Coordinates of C-alpha atoms and ligand atoms in Angstrom, one line a residue:
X5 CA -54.8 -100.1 -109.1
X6 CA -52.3 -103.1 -109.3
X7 CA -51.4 -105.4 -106.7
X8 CA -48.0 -107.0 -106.9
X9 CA -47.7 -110.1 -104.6
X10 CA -44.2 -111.3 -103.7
X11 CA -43.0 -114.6 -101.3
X12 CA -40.4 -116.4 -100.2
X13 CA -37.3 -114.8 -101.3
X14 CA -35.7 -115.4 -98.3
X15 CA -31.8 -116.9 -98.7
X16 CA -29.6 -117.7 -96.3
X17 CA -26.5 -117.5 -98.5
X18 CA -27.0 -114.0 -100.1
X19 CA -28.6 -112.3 -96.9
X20 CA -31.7 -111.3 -98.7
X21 CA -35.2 -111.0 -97.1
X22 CA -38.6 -110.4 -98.7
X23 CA -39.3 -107.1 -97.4
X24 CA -35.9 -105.7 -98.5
X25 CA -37.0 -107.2 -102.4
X26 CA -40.5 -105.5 -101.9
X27 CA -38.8 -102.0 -100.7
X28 CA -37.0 -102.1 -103.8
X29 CA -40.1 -102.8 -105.7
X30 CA -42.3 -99.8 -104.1
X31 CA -39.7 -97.3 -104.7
X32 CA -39.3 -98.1 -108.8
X33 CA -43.0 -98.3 -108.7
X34 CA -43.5 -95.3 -106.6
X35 CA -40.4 -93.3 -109.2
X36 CA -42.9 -94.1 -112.2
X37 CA -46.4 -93.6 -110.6
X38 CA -48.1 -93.4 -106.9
X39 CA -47.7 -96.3 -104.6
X40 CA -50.9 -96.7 -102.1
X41 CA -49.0 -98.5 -99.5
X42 CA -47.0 -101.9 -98.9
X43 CA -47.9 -104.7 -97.1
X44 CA -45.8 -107.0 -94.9
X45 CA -48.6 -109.9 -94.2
X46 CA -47.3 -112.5 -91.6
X47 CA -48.1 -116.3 -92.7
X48 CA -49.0 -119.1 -90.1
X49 CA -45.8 -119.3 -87.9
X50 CA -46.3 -123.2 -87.1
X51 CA -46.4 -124.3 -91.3
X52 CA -43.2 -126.5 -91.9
X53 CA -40.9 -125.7 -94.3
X54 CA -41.7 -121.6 -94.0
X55 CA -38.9 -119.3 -94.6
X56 CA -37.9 -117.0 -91.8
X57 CA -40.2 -115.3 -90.4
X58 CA -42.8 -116.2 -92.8
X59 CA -43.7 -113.3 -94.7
X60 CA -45.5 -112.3 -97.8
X61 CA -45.2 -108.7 -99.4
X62 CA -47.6 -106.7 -101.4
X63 CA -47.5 -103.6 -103.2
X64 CA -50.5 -101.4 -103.7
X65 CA -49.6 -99.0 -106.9
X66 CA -50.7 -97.9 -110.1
X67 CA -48.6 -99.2 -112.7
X68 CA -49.9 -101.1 -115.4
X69 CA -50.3 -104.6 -114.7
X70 CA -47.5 -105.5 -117.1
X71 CA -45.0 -103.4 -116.1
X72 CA -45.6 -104.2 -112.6
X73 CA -44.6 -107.9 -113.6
X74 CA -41.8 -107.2 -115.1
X75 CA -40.4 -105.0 -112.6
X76 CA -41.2 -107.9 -109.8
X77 CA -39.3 -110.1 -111.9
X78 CA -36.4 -108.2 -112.5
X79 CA -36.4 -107.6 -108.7
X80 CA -36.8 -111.5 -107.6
X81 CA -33.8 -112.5 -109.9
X82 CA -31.4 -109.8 -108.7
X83 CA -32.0 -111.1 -105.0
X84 CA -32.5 -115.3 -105.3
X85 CA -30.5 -116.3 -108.4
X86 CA -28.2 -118.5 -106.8
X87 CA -29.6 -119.8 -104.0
X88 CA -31.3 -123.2 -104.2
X89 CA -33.4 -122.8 -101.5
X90 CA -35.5 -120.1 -102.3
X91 CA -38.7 -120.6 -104.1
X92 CA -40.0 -117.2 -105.1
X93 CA -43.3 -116.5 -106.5
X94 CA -45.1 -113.0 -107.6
X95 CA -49.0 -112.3 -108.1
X96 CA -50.2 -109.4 -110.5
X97 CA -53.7 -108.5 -109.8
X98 CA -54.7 -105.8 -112.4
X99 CA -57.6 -104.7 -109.6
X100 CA -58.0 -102.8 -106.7
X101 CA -56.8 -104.7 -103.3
X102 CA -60.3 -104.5 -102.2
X103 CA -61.7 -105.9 -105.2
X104 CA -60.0 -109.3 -105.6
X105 CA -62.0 -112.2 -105.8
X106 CA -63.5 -114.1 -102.8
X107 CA -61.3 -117.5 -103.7
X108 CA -58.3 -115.1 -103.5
X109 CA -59.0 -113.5 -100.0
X110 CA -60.0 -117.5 -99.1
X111 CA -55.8 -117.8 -99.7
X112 CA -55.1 -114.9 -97.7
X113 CA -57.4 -116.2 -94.5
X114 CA -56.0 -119.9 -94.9
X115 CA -52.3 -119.1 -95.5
X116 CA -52.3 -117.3 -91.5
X117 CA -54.2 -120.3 -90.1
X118 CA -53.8 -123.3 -91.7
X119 CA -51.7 -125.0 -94.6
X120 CA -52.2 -124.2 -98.4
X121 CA -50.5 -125.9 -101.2
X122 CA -48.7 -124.2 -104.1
X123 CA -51.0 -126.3 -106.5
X124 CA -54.4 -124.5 -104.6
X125 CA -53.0 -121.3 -105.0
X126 CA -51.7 -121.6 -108.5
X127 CA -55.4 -122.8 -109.5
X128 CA -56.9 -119.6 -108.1
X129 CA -54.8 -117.3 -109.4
X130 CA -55.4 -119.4 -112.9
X131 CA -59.2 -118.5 -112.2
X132 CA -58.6 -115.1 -111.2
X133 CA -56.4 -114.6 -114.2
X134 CA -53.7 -112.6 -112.5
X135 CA -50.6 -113.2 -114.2
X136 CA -47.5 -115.1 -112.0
X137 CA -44.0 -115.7 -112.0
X138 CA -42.6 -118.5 -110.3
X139 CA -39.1 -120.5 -109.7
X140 CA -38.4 -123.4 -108.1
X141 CA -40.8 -125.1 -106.7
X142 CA -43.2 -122.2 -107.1
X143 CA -43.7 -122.8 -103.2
X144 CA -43.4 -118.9 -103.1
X145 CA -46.8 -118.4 -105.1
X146 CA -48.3 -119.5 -102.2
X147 CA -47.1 -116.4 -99.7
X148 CA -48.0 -114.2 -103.5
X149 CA -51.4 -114.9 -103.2
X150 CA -52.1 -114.8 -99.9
X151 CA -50.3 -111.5 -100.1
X152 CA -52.5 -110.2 -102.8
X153 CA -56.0 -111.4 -100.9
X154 CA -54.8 -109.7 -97.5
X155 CA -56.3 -106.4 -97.7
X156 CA -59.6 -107.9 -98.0
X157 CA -59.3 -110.7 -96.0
X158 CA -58.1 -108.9 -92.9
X159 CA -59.1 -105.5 -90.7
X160 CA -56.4 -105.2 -88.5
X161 CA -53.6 -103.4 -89.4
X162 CA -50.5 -102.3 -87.6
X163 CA -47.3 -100.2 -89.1
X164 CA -43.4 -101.7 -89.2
X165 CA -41.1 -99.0 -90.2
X166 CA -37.9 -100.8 -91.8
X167 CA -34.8 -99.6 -92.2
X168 CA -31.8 -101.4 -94.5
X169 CA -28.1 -101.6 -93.7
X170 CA -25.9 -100.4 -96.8
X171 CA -25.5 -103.1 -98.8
X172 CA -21.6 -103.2 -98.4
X173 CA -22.1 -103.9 -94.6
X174 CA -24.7 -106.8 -94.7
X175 CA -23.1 -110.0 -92.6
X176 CA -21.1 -107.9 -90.7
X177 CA -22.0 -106.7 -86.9
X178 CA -24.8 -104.2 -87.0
X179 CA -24.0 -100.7 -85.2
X180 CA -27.1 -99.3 -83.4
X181 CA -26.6 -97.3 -80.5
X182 CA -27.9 -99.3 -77.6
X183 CA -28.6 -96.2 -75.2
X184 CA -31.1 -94.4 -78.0
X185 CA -32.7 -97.2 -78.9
X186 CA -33.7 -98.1 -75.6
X187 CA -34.8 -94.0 -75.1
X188 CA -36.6 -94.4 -78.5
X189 CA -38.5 -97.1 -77.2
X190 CA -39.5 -95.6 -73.7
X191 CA -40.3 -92.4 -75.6
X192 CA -42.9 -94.2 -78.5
X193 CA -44.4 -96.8 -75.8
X194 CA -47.3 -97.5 -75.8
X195 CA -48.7 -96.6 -79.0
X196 CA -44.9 -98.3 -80.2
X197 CA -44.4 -101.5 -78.6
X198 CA -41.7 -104.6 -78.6
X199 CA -39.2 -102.3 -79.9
X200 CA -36.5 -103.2 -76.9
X201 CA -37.2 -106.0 -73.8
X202 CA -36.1 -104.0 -70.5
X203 CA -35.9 -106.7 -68.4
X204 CA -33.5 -108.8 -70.7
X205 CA -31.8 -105.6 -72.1
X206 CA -32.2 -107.0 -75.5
X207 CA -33.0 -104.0 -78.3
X208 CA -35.5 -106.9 -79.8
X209 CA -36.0 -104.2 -82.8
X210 CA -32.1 -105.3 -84.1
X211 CA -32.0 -108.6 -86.2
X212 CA -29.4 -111.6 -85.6
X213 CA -30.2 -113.0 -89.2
X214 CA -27.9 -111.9 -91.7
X215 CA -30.2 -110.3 -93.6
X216 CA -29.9 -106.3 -94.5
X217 CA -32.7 -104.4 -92.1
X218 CA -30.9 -102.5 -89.7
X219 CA -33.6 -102.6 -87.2
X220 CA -37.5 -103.0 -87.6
X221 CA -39.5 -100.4 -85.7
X222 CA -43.6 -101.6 -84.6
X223 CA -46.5 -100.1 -83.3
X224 CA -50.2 -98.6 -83.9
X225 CA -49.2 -95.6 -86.2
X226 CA -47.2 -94.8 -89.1
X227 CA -45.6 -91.7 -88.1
X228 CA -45.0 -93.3 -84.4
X229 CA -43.2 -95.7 -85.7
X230 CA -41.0 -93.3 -88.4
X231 CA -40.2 -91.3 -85.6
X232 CA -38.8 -93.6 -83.0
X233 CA -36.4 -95.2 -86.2
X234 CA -35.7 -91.6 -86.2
X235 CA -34.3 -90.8 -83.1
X236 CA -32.3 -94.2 -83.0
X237 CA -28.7 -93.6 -83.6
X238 CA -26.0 -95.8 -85.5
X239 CA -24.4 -96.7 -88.8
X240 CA -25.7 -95.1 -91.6
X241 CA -29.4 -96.1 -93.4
X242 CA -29.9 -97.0 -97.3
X243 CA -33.2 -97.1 -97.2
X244 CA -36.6 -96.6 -95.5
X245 CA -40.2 -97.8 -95.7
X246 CA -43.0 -98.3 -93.4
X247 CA -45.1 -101.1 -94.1
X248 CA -48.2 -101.6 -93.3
X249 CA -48.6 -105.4 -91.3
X250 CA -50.6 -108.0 -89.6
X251 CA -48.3 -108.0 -87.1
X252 CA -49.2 -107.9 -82.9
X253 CA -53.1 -109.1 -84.4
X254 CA -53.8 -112.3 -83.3
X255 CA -54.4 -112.8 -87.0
X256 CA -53.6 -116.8 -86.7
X257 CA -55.8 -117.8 -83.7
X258 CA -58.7 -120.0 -84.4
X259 CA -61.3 -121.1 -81.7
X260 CA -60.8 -125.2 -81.6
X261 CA -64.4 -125.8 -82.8
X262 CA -63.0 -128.6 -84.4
X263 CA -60.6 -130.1 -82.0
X264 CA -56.8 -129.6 -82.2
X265 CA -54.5 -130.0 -84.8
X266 CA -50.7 -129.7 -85.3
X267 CA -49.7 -127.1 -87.7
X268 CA -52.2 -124.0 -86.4
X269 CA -52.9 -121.9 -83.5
X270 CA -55.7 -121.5 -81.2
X271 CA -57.3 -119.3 -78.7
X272 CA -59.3 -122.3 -76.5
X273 CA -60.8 -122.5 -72.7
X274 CA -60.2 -125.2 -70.0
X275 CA -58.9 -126.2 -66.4
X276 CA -55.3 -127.0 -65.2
X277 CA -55.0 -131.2 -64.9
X278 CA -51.8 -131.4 -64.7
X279 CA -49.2 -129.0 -62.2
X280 CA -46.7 -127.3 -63.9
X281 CA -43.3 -129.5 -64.1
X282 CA -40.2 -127.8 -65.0
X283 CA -38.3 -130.2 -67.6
X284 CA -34.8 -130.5 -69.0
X285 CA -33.6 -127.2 -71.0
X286 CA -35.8 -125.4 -68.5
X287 CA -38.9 -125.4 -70.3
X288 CA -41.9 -125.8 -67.9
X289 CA -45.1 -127.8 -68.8
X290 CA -48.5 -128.4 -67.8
X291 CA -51.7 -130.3 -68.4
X292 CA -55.4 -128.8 -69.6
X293 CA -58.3 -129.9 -69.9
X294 CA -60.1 -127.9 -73.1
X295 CA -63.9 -127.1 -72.6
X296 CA -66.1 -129.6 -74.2
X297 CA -66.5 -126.3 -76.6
X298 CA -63.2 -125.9 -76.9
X299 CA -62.7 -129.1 -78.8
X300 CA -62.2 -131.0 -75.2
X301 CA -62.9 -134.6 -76.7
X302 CA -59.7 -136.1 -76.9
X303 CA -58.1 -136.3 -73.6
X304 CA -55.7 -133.2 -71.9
X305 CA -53.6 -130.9 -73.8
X306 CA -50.3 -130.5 -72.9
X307 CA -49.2 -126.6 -72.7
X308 CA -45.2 -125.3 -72.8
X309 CA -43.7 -122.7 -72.3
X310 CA -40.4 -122.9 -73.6
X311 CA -37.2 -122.2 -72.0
X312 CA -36.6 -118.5 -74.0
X313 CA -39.8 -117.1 -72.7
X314 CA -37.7 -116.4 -70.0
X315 CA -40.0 -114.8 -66.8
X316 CA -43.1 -116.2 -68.1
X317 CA -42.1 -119.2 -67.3
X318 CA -42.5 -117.7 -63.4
X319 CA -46.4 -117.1 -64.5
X320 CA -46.6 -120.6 -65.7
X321 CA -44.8 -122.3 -62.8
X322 CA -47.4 -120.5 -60.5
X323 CA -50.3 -122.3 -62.0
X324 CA -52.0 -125.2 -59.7
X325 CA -54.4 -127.6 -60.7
X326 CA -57.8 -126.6 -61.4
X327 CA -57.3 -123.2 -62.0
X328 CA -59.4 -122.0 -64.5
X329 CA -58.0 -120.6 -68.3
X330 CA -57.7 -119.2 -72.0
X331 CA -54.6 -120.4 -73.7
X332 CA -53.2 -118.9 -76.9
X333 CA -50.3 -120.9 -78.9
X334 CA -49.3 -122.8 -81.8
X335 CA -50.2 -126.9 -81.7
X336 CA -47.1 -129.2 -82.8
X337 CA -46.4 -132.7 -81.8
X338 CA -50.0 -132.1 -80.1
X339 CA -48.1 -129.5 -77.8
X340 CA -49.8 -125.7 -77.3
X341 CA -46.8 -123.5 -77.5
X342 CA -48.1 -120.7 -75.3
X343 CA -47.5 -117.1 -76.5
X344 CA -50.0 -115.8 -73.5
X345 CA -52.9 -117.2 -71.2
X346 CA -56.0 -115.4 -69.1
X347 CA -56.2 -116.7 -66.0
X348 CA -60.3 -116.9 -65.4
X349 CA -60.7 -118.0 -62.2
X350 CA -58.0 -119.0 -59.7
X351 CA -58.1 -121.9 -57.1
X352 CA -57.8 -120.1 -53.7
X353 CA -57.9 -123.2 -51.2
X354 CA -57.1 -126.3 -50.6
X355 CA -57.2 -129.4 -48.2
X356 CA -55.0 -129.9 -45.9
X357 CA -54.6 -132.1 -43.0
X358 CA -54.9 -130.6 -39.5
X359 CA -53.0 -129.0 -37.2
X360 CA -53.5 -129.6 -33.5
X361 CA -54.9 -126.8 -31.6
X362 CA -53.1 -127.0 -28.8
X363 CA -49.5 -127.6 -29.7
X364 CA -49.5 -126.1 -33.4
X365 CA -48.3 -129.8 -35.0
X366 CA -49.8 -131.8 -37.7
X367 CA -52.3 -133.9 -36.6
X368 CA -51.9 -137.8 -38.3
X369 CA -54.9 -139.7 -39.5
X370 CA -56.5 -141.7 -36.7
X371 CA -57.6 -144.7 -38.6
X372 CA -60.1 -145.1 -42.1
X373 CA -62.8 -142.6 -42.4
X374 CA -61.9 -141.7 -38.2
X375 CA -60.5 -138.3 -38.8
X376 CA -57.3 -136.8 -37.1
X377 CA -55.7 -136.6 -33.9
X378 CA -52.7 -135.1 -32.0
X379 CA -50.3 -138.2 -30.2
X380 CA -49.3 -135.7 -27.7
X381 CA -52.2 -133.6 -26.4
X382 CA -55.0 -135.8 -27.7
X383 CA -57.1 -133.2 -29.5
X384 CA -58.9 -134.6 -32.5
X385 CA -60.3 -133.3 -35.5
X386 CA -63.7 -135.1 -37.9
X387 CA -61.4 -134.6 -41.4
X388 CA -59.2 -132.5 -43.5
X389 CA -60.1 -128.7 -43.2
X390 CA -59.6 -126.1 -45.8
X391 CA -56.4 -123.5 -46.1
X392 CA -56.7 -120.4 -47.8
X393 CA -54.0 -120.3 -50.7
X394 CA -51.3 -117.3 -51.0
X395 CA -51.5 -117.0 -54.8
X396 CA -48.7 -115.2 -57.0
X397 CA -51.6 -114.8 -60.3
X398 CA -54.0 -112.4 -60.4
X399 CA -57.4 -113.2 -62.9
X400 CA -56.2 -111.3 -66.5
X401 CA -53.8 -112.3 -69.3
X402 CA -50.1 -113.2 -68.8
X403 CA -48.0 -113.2 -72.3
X404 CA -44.5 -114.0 -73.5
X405 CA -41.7 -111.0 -73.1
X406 CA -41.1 -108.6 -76.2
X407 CA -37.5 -111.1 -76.9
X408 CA -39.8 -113.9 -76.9
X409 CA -42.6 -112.6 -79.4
X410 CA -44.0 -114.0 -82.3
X411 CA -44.4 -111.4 -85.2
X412 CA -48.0 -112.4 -85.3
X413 CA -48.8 -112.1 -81.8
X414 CA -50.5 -109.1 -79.6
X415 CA -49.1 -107.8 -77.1
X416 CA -51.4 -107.2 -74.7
X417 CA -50.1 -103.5 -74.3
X418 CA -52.5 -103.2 -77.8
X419 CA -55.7 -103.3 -75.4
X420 CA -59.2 -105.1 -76.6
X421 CA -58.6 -108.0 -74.4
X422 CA -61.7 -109.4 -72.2
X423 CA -59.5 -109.1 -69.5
X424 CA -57.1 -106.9 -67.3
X425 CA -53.6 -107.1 -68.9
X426 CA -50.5 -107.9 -67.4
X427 CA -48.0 -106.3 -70.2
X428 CA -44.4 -107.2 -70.4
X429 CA -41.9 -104.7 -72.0
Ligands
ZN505 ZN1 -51.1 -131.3 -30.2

């Protein structure tokens, strides 16, 4: 077996995305031997400088190691030539994807969580001896490696069937029929999921980049996936793959063992300090306090949601202090970006002042440490007494609508949560 590895070939001028280079790659591989599968492996979204969408490709096959290179090469300079800003990079591993060395899948398991630099990666694949191409700043060998280590260094797996535009019509409006796509969706859910959002009316499968995929089908099974881009109707399809992703895993959340840090994202415990505020732009905010396990050292952690998360802001907003949660988001500018929360345990009352028994009104405080009393009817009462809260959350997880997604995220419609779910679709 040969792995080929292949990043960041995204460019803005030319339209051209990874997975459309690494299509093109499986099908000449697959026309001169047997391709195993391809792999669409989703980097850590909150790592500057990433290319959209952040994604690293792979090609299981069984060409020779040298010809694979040279076909990945051949394929990297038709779609990046011009374009300045890309800074492609491509991995040969001459073994099989569950064979490549530790140091390798190490790559693969930092590249979704944390930063690694092009120099790390270029030093492993050295020791590896897998052979590389690279232009640019090589940044791409990066997204190559970690591409080539990800069979290994992951176990969950979901499906993206991709279909590409004719090259003649890329930049110009995509036409999908709106009223199949949404009956595709309803028709594949739940075992195919964020394919439309039905409460936005947004077919969230149909790109707004540029780039050439006509629309990008996900869920739990290959053929599910194949056969709701099936039955969606529109302008005519090039070509087809399903890939096999990372995507709706969770694959980037780390406990926060070690505190917080900008640049990754973490699945971490703690209590609402501060309510939820509703800021400029719409985004709403809120303060928590992490568990002392939960790397709770260094004061609260302010928690957005951000203004195109649209109705989970409504979840967010119905928060109150001292409620008790699990948050999952990205860290930046020492901000948790949520993507979904579990609430744990929900304050149900609170202290109120008084009312009088006899005419209904507020009692008012009758002097330090005295208690209450009613002006009028002269009733009194020792001290504030507790009210039962009306609460709009029920204990369970909460997430982000499918328009507001992250590739890497789950939706909680994917089950295995320690929870009840509260899906959006
Ligand atoms: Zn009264």
């Amino acid at each position: 077996m040969t792995v080929i590895g292949l990043d960041d070939t995204d460019s803005r001028e030319l339209g051209m995305c990874t997975t459309y280079v690494a299509a093109r790659v499986a099908e000449r591989a697959a026309a001169e031997g047997a391709v195993a599968r391809t792999l669409l492996v989703r980097l850590n979204p909150a790592v500057e400088h990433k290319t959209r969408g952040n994604a690293a490709l792979a090609v299981h096959c069984d060409l020779d190691g040298e010809r694979a290179l040279a076909l990945a090469r051949e394929e990297l300079d038709r779609a990046a030539t011009a374009d300045p800003d890309t800074n492609p990079g491509v991995v040969v591993a001459d073994c099989d994807p569950g064979a490549v060395p530790e140091s390798v899948v190490g790559v693969a398991e930092r590249a979704v969580r944390e930063y690694v630099r092009p120099g790390t990666a270029r030093e492993v694949v050295a020791e590896a001896g897998f052979a590389t191409a690279e232009r640019g700043t090589g940044r791409g060998l990066v997204g190559a490696t970690a591409a080539v280590g990800a069979w290994r260094a992951f176990e969950e797996w979901t499906y993206e069937c991709l279909s590409y535009r004719e090259p003649d019509r890329w930049g110009t409006p995509r036409e999908v029929d709106r009223e199949s796509a949404f009956a595709a969706a309803e028709a594949g859910y739940p075992e195919v999921w964020d394919t439309v959002d039905r409460e936005e009316g947004v077919a969230v499968c149909v790109p707004r980049t540029p780039c050439p995929v006509l629309h990008g089908i996900r869920g739990d099974g290959p053929d599910a996936v194949r056969r709701v881009a099936d039955a969606i109707e529109g302008e005519p399809v090039a070509r087809r793959r399903v890939f096999v992703t990372n995507q709706g895993t969770d694959a980037h959340l780390q406990p926060a063992t070690d505190g917080v840090r900008d640049g990754r994202a973490y699945r971490l415990d703690g209590r609402v300090t501060a309510p939820p505020e509703t800021r400029e732009g719409g985004h709403v905010f809120f303060g928590l306090a992490p568990d002392g396990d939960s790397g709770g050292t260094a004061g609260d952690l302010e928690c957005v949601a951000f203004e195109p998360t649209k109705r989970f802001r409504d979840r967010v907003r119905a928060l109150r202090v001292g409620d008790r949660l699990t948050v999952c988001g990205e860290v930046s500018d020492g901000t948790l970006k949520l993507e979904k929360f579990a609430v744990r345990d929900l304050v149900t009352a609170e202290r109120v002042t008084p009312d009088c028994p006899d005419c209904g009104r507020s009692m008012a405080s009758a002097g330090r440490d005295a208690g209450y009393r009613c002006r009028d009817c002269a009733t009194s009462a020792d001290g504030r007494v507790e009210r039962e809260l009306d609460r709009d959350l029920a204990v369970g997880w909460y997430e982000v609508p499918p328009c507001a997604r992250r590739h890497i995220a789950k939706p909680l419609v994917r089950g295995g949560f320690d929870a009840p779910v509260h899906p959006e679709r």
